[in-house]
Amino acid sequence: MNKKKIFLIIVSIAIIAFAFSLLNKEEKPVESPINIEVGQEFEGIKYSESKYVLNYKISDLNGDSVNDVIIFVGTKEAAEAMNIKEADVVLYNGAKQEYINANLKKFDGKSPRIEIVELTGDNVNDIVVALNNENGEKTLRIITLENEKLKEIFKAKDNKYITFTGKCIDGFKVEINNRKLNINKTLDLKENSEKLIENGVFDKSGKYLESNQSKIQTTDFIDFEFVQLSGYMGIKTKQRIITADGKNIIDEISIIWKWEEGKWQIKEATGLKLGNLLY
């Protein structure tokens, strides 16, 4: 065996050994400055009703190089209960060893989710929390740290910012309106005519039936994700236009939000059928 082959074998063995060392290397978990577990009763701040830890994240939220704990808390009948009432966000400042809360109002649901992401362009991480309603739709709240206080910047009303009204009309069609975006459009629903007839929205001739099903409404967010925009991250939400009984999906709307000049700006709004909603 010549020297070149021996060298290649040695190099190959070294590479394989290095790869295995990476696979077997255990990442050290981020240490929490406080003892905390999901499901335990939260005692850091006194509330009028007892709250449980729903979820939490460990992150240096204020940039002082000391780990903080961002805690999602809520009132439940018991630790294992699914339904959550009066949810709130609490920050444990690792350097100061003190708690502050956002004091959120009327935030109820289930399936708690918490994310830490920079959304406001100030190089300070922000807090995104979400709860699901009975239909699996999500309500979002976004909280930022400002002057050592938690400030809610995406509120309950922002979840209802884009809503559509309208009704089905003869010919398997639907009229859709939105005052804020100055939208008045008519969509053809013939491709879903069988289901619409079955669900009592139209008769077989295409005549709409005077009922609640003939009216339309907008769901809360069915999903959200973070997207890279110019400079920093934004948030993309999805919601649906449906008939009032919830059985028929008319369209799915995607909205991209960006925090600019102290408020949320809608950068994109599109429907699978309605198309571009801004221009």
CSV table of C-alpha atoms in Angstrom, one decimal:
chain,number,residue,atom,x,y,z
A,1,MET,CA,0.0,0.0,0.0
A,2,ASN,CA,1.6,3.3,-1.0
A,3,LYS,CA,1.9,6.4,1.2
A,4,LYS,CA,-0.9,8.3,-0.6
A,5,LYS,CA,-3.5,5.6,0.1
A,6,ILE,CA,-2.4,5.4,3.8
A,7,PHE,CA,-2.7,9.1,4.1
A,8,LEU,CA,-6.2,9.1,2.6
A,9,ILE,CA,-7.3,6.3,5.0
A,10,ILE,CA,-6.0,8.2,8.0
A,11,VAL,CA,-7.8,11.4,6.9
A,12,SER,CA,-11.0,9.4,6.3
A,13,ILE,CA,-10.8,7.8,9.8
A,14,ALA,CA,-10.2,11.3,11.3
A,15,ILE,CA,-13.2,12.8,9.5
A,16,ILE,CA,-15.5,9.9,10.6
A,17,ALA,CA,-14.3,10.2,14.2
A,18,PHE,CA,-14.9,13.9,14.2
A,19,ALA,CA,-18.4,13.4,12.8
A,20,PHE,CA,-19.3,10.9,15.5
A,21,SER,CA,-17.9,13.2,18.2
A,22,LEU,CA,-20.3,15.9,16.9
A,23,LEU,CA,-23.3,13.6,16.9
A,24,ASN,CA,-22.5,12.4,20.4
A,25,LYS,CA,-21.8,15.8,21.8
A,26,GLU,CA,-24.6,16.8,24.2
A,27,GLU,CA,-25.7,20.4,24.1
A,28,LYS,CA,-25.8,21.9,27.5
A,29,PRO,CA,-29.3,23.1,28.4
A,30,VAL,CA,-29.6,26.8,29.1
A,31,GLU,CA,-29.7,27.3,32.8
A,32,SER,CA,-32.7,29.0,34.3
A,33,PRO,CA,-31.9,31.6,37.1
A,34,ILE,CA,-35.1,30.4,38.9
A,35,ASN,CA,-36.7,27.0,39.6
A,36,ILE,CA,-39.6,26.7,37.2
A,37,GLU,CA,-41.7,24.0,35.6
A,38,VAL,CA,-44.7,23.9,33.3
A,39,GLY,CA,-47.8,23.1,35.4
A,40,GLN,CA,-46.5,24.4,38.7
A,41,GLU,CA,-48.5,27.1,40.5
A,42,PHE,CA,-46.9,30.5,39.8
A,43,GLU,CA,-46.0,32.5,42.9
A,44,GLY,CA,-43.7,35.2,41.6
A,45,ILE,CA,-46.4,37.8,41.5
A,46,LYS,CA,-49.6,38.0,43.5
A,47,TYR,CA,-52.8,37.8,41.4
A,48,SER,CA,-56.4,37.9,42.5
A,49,GLU,CA,-56.7,34.3,41.3
A,50,SER,CA,-54.0,31.6,41.4
A,51,LYS,CA,-52.2,31.1,38.2
A,52,TYR,CA,-50.2,28.2,36.7
A,53,VAL,CA,-47.1,28.2,34.6
A,54,LEU,CA,-48.3,27.5,31.0
A,55,ASN,CA,-45.0,27.7,29.2
A,56,TYR,CA,-41.8,29.6,29.5
A,57,LYS,CA,-38.6,30.6,27.6
A,58,ILE,CA,-35.1,31.4,28.9
A,59,SER,CA,-33.5,34.3,27.0
A,60,ASP,CA,-31.5,37.5,27.6
A,61,LEU,CA,-34.4,39.7,26.8
A,62,ASN,CA,-32.9,43.1,27.8
A,63,GLY,CA,-29.3,42.5,26.4
A,64,ASP,CA,-27.5,42.7,29.7
A,65,SER,CA,-25.8,39.3,29.1
A,66,VAL,CA,-27.8,37.7,32.0
A,67,ASN,CA,-30.4,35.1,31.4
A,68,ASP,CA,-34.0,36.2,32.0
A,69,VAL,CA,-37.1,34.0,32.2
A,70,ILE,CA,-40.2,34.8,30.2
A,71,ILE,CA,-43.2,33.1,31.7
A,72,PHE,CA,-46.6,32.5,30.3
A,73,VAL,CA,-49.1,32.2,33.1
A,74,GLY,CA,-52.9,31.7,33.4
A,75,THR,CA,-55.8,30.7,35.6
A,76,LYS,CA,-57.0,27.1,35.4
A,77,GLU,CA,-59.3,24.9,37.5
A,78,ALA,CA,-56.4,22.5,38.0
A,79,ALA,CA,-52.8,22.0,36.7
A,80,GLU,CA,-53.9,19.4,34.2
A,81,ALA,CA,-56.9,21.4,32.9
A,82,MET,CA,-56.9,22.5,29.3
A,83,ASN,CA,-59.0,25.7,29.4
A,84,ILE,CA,-57.1,28.9,30.4
A,85,LYS,CA,-58.5,32.2,31.6
A,86,GLU,CA,-56.9,35.6,32.2
A,87,ALA,CA,-53.5,34.6,30.7
A,88,ASP,CA,-50.6,37.0,31.3
A,89,VAL,CA,-46.9,37.3,30.6
A,90,VAL,CA,-44.3,37.7,33.3
A,91,LEU,CA,-40.6,38.6,33.0
A,92,TYR,CA,-38.1,37.5,35.6
A,93,ASN,CA,-35.2,39.9,35.3
A,94,GLY,CA,-32.1,37.7,36.0
A,95,ALA,CA,-29.8,40.6,36.9
A,96,LYS,CA,-32.2,42.4,39.2
A,97,GLN,CA,-33.8,39.2,40.4
A,98,GLU,CA,-37.3,40.7,40.2
A,99,TYR,CA,-40.6,40.0,38.4
A,100,ILE,CA,-42.6,42.4,36.2
A,101,ASN,CA,-45.8,41.5,34.3
A,102,ALA,CA,-47.6,42.8,31.2
A,103,ASN,CA,-51.0,42.8,32.8
A,104,LEU,CA,-52.8,41.4,29.8
A,105,LYS,CA,-56.6,41.6,29.8
A,106,LYS,CA,-59.3,39.1,28.6
A,107,PHE,CA,-56.9,36.6,27.2
A,108,ASP,CA,-58.5,33.1,27.3
A,109,GLY,CA,-58.1,29.9,25.4
A,110,LYS,CA,-56.0,26.7,25.3
A,111,SER,CA,-52.8,25.3,23.8
A,112,PRO,CA,-50.4,28.0,25.0
A,113,ARG,CA,-47.5,28.9,22.8
A,114,ILE,CA,-44.7,31.4,23.4
A,115,GLU,CA,-42.0,32.6,21.1
A,116,ILE,CA,-39.1,35.1,21.5
A,117,VAL,CA,-38.2,37.0,18.4
A,118,GLU,CA,-37.0,40.5,17.5
A,119,LEU,CA,-39.9,42.2,15.7
A,120,THR,CA,-39.6,46.0,16.4
A,121,GLY,CA,-36.1,46.8,15.0
A,122,ASP,CA,-34.6,47.9,18.3
A,123,ASN,CA,-32.3,44.8,18.6
A,124,VAL,CA,-34.2,43.8,21.7
A,125,ASN,CA,-36.2,40.5,21.6
A,126,ASP,CA,-39.9,40.7,21.8
A,127,ILE,CA,-42.4,38.2,23.3
A,128,VAL,CA,-45.1,36.5,21.2
A,129,VAL,CA,-47.8,34.5,23.0
A,130,ALA,CA,-50.8,32.7,21.5
A,131,LEU,CA,-53.9,30.8,22.7
A,132,ASN,CA,-56.3,28.7,20.6
A,133,ASN,CA,-60.1,29.0,20.8
A,134,GLU,CA,-62.5,26.0,20.5
A,135,ASN,CA,-62.1,26.0,16.7
A,136,GLY,CA,-58.3,25.9,16.8
A,137,GLU,CA,-58.1,29.6,15.8
A,138,LYS,CA,-55.3,31.6,17.4
A,139,THR,CA,-55.4,34.8,19.3
A,140,LEU,CA,-52.0,36.6,19.4
A,141,ARG,CA,-50.5,39.1,21.8
A,142,ILE,CA,-47.1,40.7,21.3
A,143,ILE,CA,-45.2,42.3,24.1
A,144,THR,CA,-42.0,44.4,24.0
A,145,LEU,CA,-39.7,45.5,26.7
A,146,GLU,CA,-39.6,49.3,26.9
A,147,ASN,CA,-37.9,51.3,29.7
A,148,GLU,CA,-37.8,48.1,31.9
A,149,LYS,CA,-41.5,47.6,31.5
A,150,LEU,CA,-43.5,45.1,29.5
A,151,LYS,CA,-45.7,46.9,26.9
A,152,GLU,CA,-48.4,45.2,24.8
A,153,ILE,CA,-48.1,46.2,21.2
A,154,PHE,CA,-50.2,43.6,19.4
A,155,LYS,CA,-53.6,43.7,21.3
A,156,ALA,CA,-56.9,41.9,21.1
A,157,LYS,CA,-58.3,44.4,18.6
A,158,ASP,CA,-55.4,43.8,16.2
A,159,ASN,CA,-56.5,40.2,15.8
A,160,LYS,CA,-59.7,41.6,14.3
A,161,TYR,CA,-58.0,44.2,12.2
A,162,ILE,CA,-59.0,42.8,8.8
A,163,THR,CA,-62.6,41.5,8.8
A,164,PHE,CA,-64.8,40.8,5.8
A,165,THR,CA,-68.6,41.1,5.6
A,166,GLY,CA,-71.0,40.1,2.8
A,167,LYS,CA,-73.4,37.5,1.7
A,168,CYS,CA,-74.0,34.8,-0.9
A,169,ILE,CA,-76.1,35.8,-3.9
A,170,ASP,CA,-77.8,33.9,-6.7
A,171,GLY,CA,-75.7,32.0,-9.2
A,172,PHE,CA,-73.4,30.4,-6.7
A,173,LYS,CA,-71.7,33.7,-6.0
A,174,VAL,CA,-70.7,35.7,-2.9
A,175,GLU,CA,-70.3,39.4,-2.4
A,176,ILE,CA,-67.3,40.3,-0.2
A,177,ASN,CA,-66.7,43.8,1.4
A,178,ASN,CA,-64.1,45.4,3.6
A,179,ARG,CA,-64.3,49.1,4.4
A,180,LYS,CA,-60.7,49.6,5.5
A,181,LEU,CA,-59.2,48.2,2.4
A,182,ASN,CA,-62.0,49.5,0.1
A,183,ILE,CA,-62.8,46.0,-1.2
A,184,ASN,CA,-66.1,45.2,-2.9
A,185,LYS,CA,-65.7,42.0,-4.9
A,186,THR,CA,-67.8,39.2,-6.2
A,187,LEU,CA,-66.4,35.6,-6.2
A,188,ASP,CA,-67.7,32.7,-8.1
A,189,LEU,CA,-68.3,29.6,-5.9
A,190,LYS,CA,-69.4,27.1,-8.6
A,191,GLU,CA,-66.5,24.8,-8.0
A,192,ASN,CA,-67.8,24.2,-4.5
A,193,SER,CA,-71.5,24.1,-5.5
A,194,GLU,CA,-72.2,20.5,-4.4
A,195,LYS,CA,-71.0,21.2,-0.8
A,196,LEU,CA,-72.8,24.5,-0.7
A,197,ILE,CA,-76.1,22.9,-1.7
A,198,GLU,CA,-75.5,20.1,0.8
A,199,ASN,CA,-74.9,22.7,3.6
A,200,GLY,CA,-78.1,24.6,2.7
A,201,VAL,CA,-76.4,27.8,1.3
A,202,PHE,CA,-77.9,27.4,-2.2
A,203,ASP,CA,-80.5,25.3,-3.8
A,204,LYS,CA,-79.7,23.2,-6.9
A,205,SER,CA,-80.6,26.0,-9.3
A,206,GLY,CA,-78.0,28.2,-7.7
A,207,LYS,CA,-80.5,30.4,-5.8
A,208,TYR,CA,-79.2,31.4,-2.4
A,209,LEU,CA,-81.3,30.6,0.6
A,210,GLU,CA,-82.2,33.2,3.2
A,211,SER,CA,-80.5,31.9,6.2
A,212,ASN,CA,-77.5,32.5,8.5
A,213,GLN,CA,-75.4,30.3,6.2
A,214,SER,CA,-75.8,32.8,3.3
A,215,LYS,CA,-73.9,35.4,5.4
A,216,ILE,CA,-70.1,35.4,5.7
A,217,GLN,CA,-67.6,36.2,8.4
A,218,THR,CA,-63.9,36.2,9.1
A,219,THR,CA,-62.2,33.7,11.4
A,220,ASP,CA,-59.4,34.6,13.9
A,221,PHE,CA,-55.9,33.6,12.8
A,222,ILE,CA,-55.6,30.0,11.8
A,223,ASP,CA,-51.8,30.1,11.8
A,224,PHE,CA,-48.9,32.5,12.1
A,225,GLU,CA,-45.2,32.4,11.3
A,226,PHE,CA,-42.2,34.8,11.3
A,227,VAL,CA,-40.8,36.1,8.1
A,228,GLN,CA,-37.6,38.0,7.3
A,229,LEU,CA,-38.3,41.5,6.0
A,230,SER,CA,-36.0,44.4,5.3
A,231,GLY,CA,-33.9,45.0,8.4
A,232,TYR,CA,-35.7,42.7,10.8
A,233,MET,CA,-38.5,40.1,11.2
A,234,GLY,CA,-42.1,40.5,10.5
A,235,ILE,CA,-45.1,38.3,11.2
A,236,LYS,CA,-47.3,36.5,8.7
A,237,THR,CA,-50.8,35.6,9.8
A,238,LYS,CA,-53.5,33.5,8.0
A,239,GLN,CA,-57.2,33.7,8.4
A,240,ARG,CA,-60.3,32.5,6.5
A,241,ILE,CA,-63.5,34.0,5.1
A,242,ILE,CA,-66.2,31.5,5.9
A,243,THR,CA,-70.0,31.2,5.9
A,244,ALA,CA,-71.6,32.0,9.2
A,245,ASP,CA,-72.1,28.4,10.1
A,246,GLY,CA,-68.4,27.7,9.7
A,247,LYS,CA,-68.9,24.8,7.3
A,248,ASN,CA,-67.8,26.5,4.0
A,249,ILE,CA,-64.5,28.2,3.3
A,250,ILE,CA,-64.8,31.1,0.9
A,251,ASP,CA,-61.1,32.2,0.8
A,252,GLU,CA,-57.9,32.1,2.8
A,253,ILE,CA,-56.2,35.5,3.6
A,254,SER,CA,-52.5,35.9,4.3
A,255,ILE,CA,-51.2,39.2,5.9
A,256,ILE,CA,-47.7,40.3,6.5
A,257,TRP,CA,-47.3,42.7,9.4
A,258,LYS,CA,-44.2,44.9,10.1
A,259,TRP,CA,-43.7,47.2,13.1
A,260,GLU,CA,-42.7,50.7,11.8
A,261,GLU,CA,-43.0,54.2,13.2
A,262,GLY,CA,-44.5,52.9,16.4
A,263,LYS,CA,-47.4,50.9,14.9
A,264,TRP,CA,-48.1,47.8,12.8
A,265,GLN,CA,-48.0,48.3,9.1
A,266,ILE,CA,-49.6,45.8,6.7
A,267,LYS,CA,-46.9,45.2,4.0
A,268,GLU,CA,-48.9,42.5,2.1
A,269,ALA,CA,-52.4,41.2,2.1
A,270,THR,CA,-53.5,38.5,-0.3
A,271,GLY,CA,-56.3,36.0,-0.8
A,272,LEU,CA,-56.0,32.7,-2.6
A,273,LYS,CA,-59.0,33.8,-4.7
A,274,LEU,CA,-59.3,37.5,-4.0
A,275,GLY,CA,-55.7,38.1,-4.9
A,276,ASN,CA,-53.8,41.3,-3.9
A,277,LEU,CA,-56.0,43.2,-1.3
A,278,LEU,CA,-53.8,46.3,-1.1
A,279,TYR,CA,-53.8,47.5,-4.7
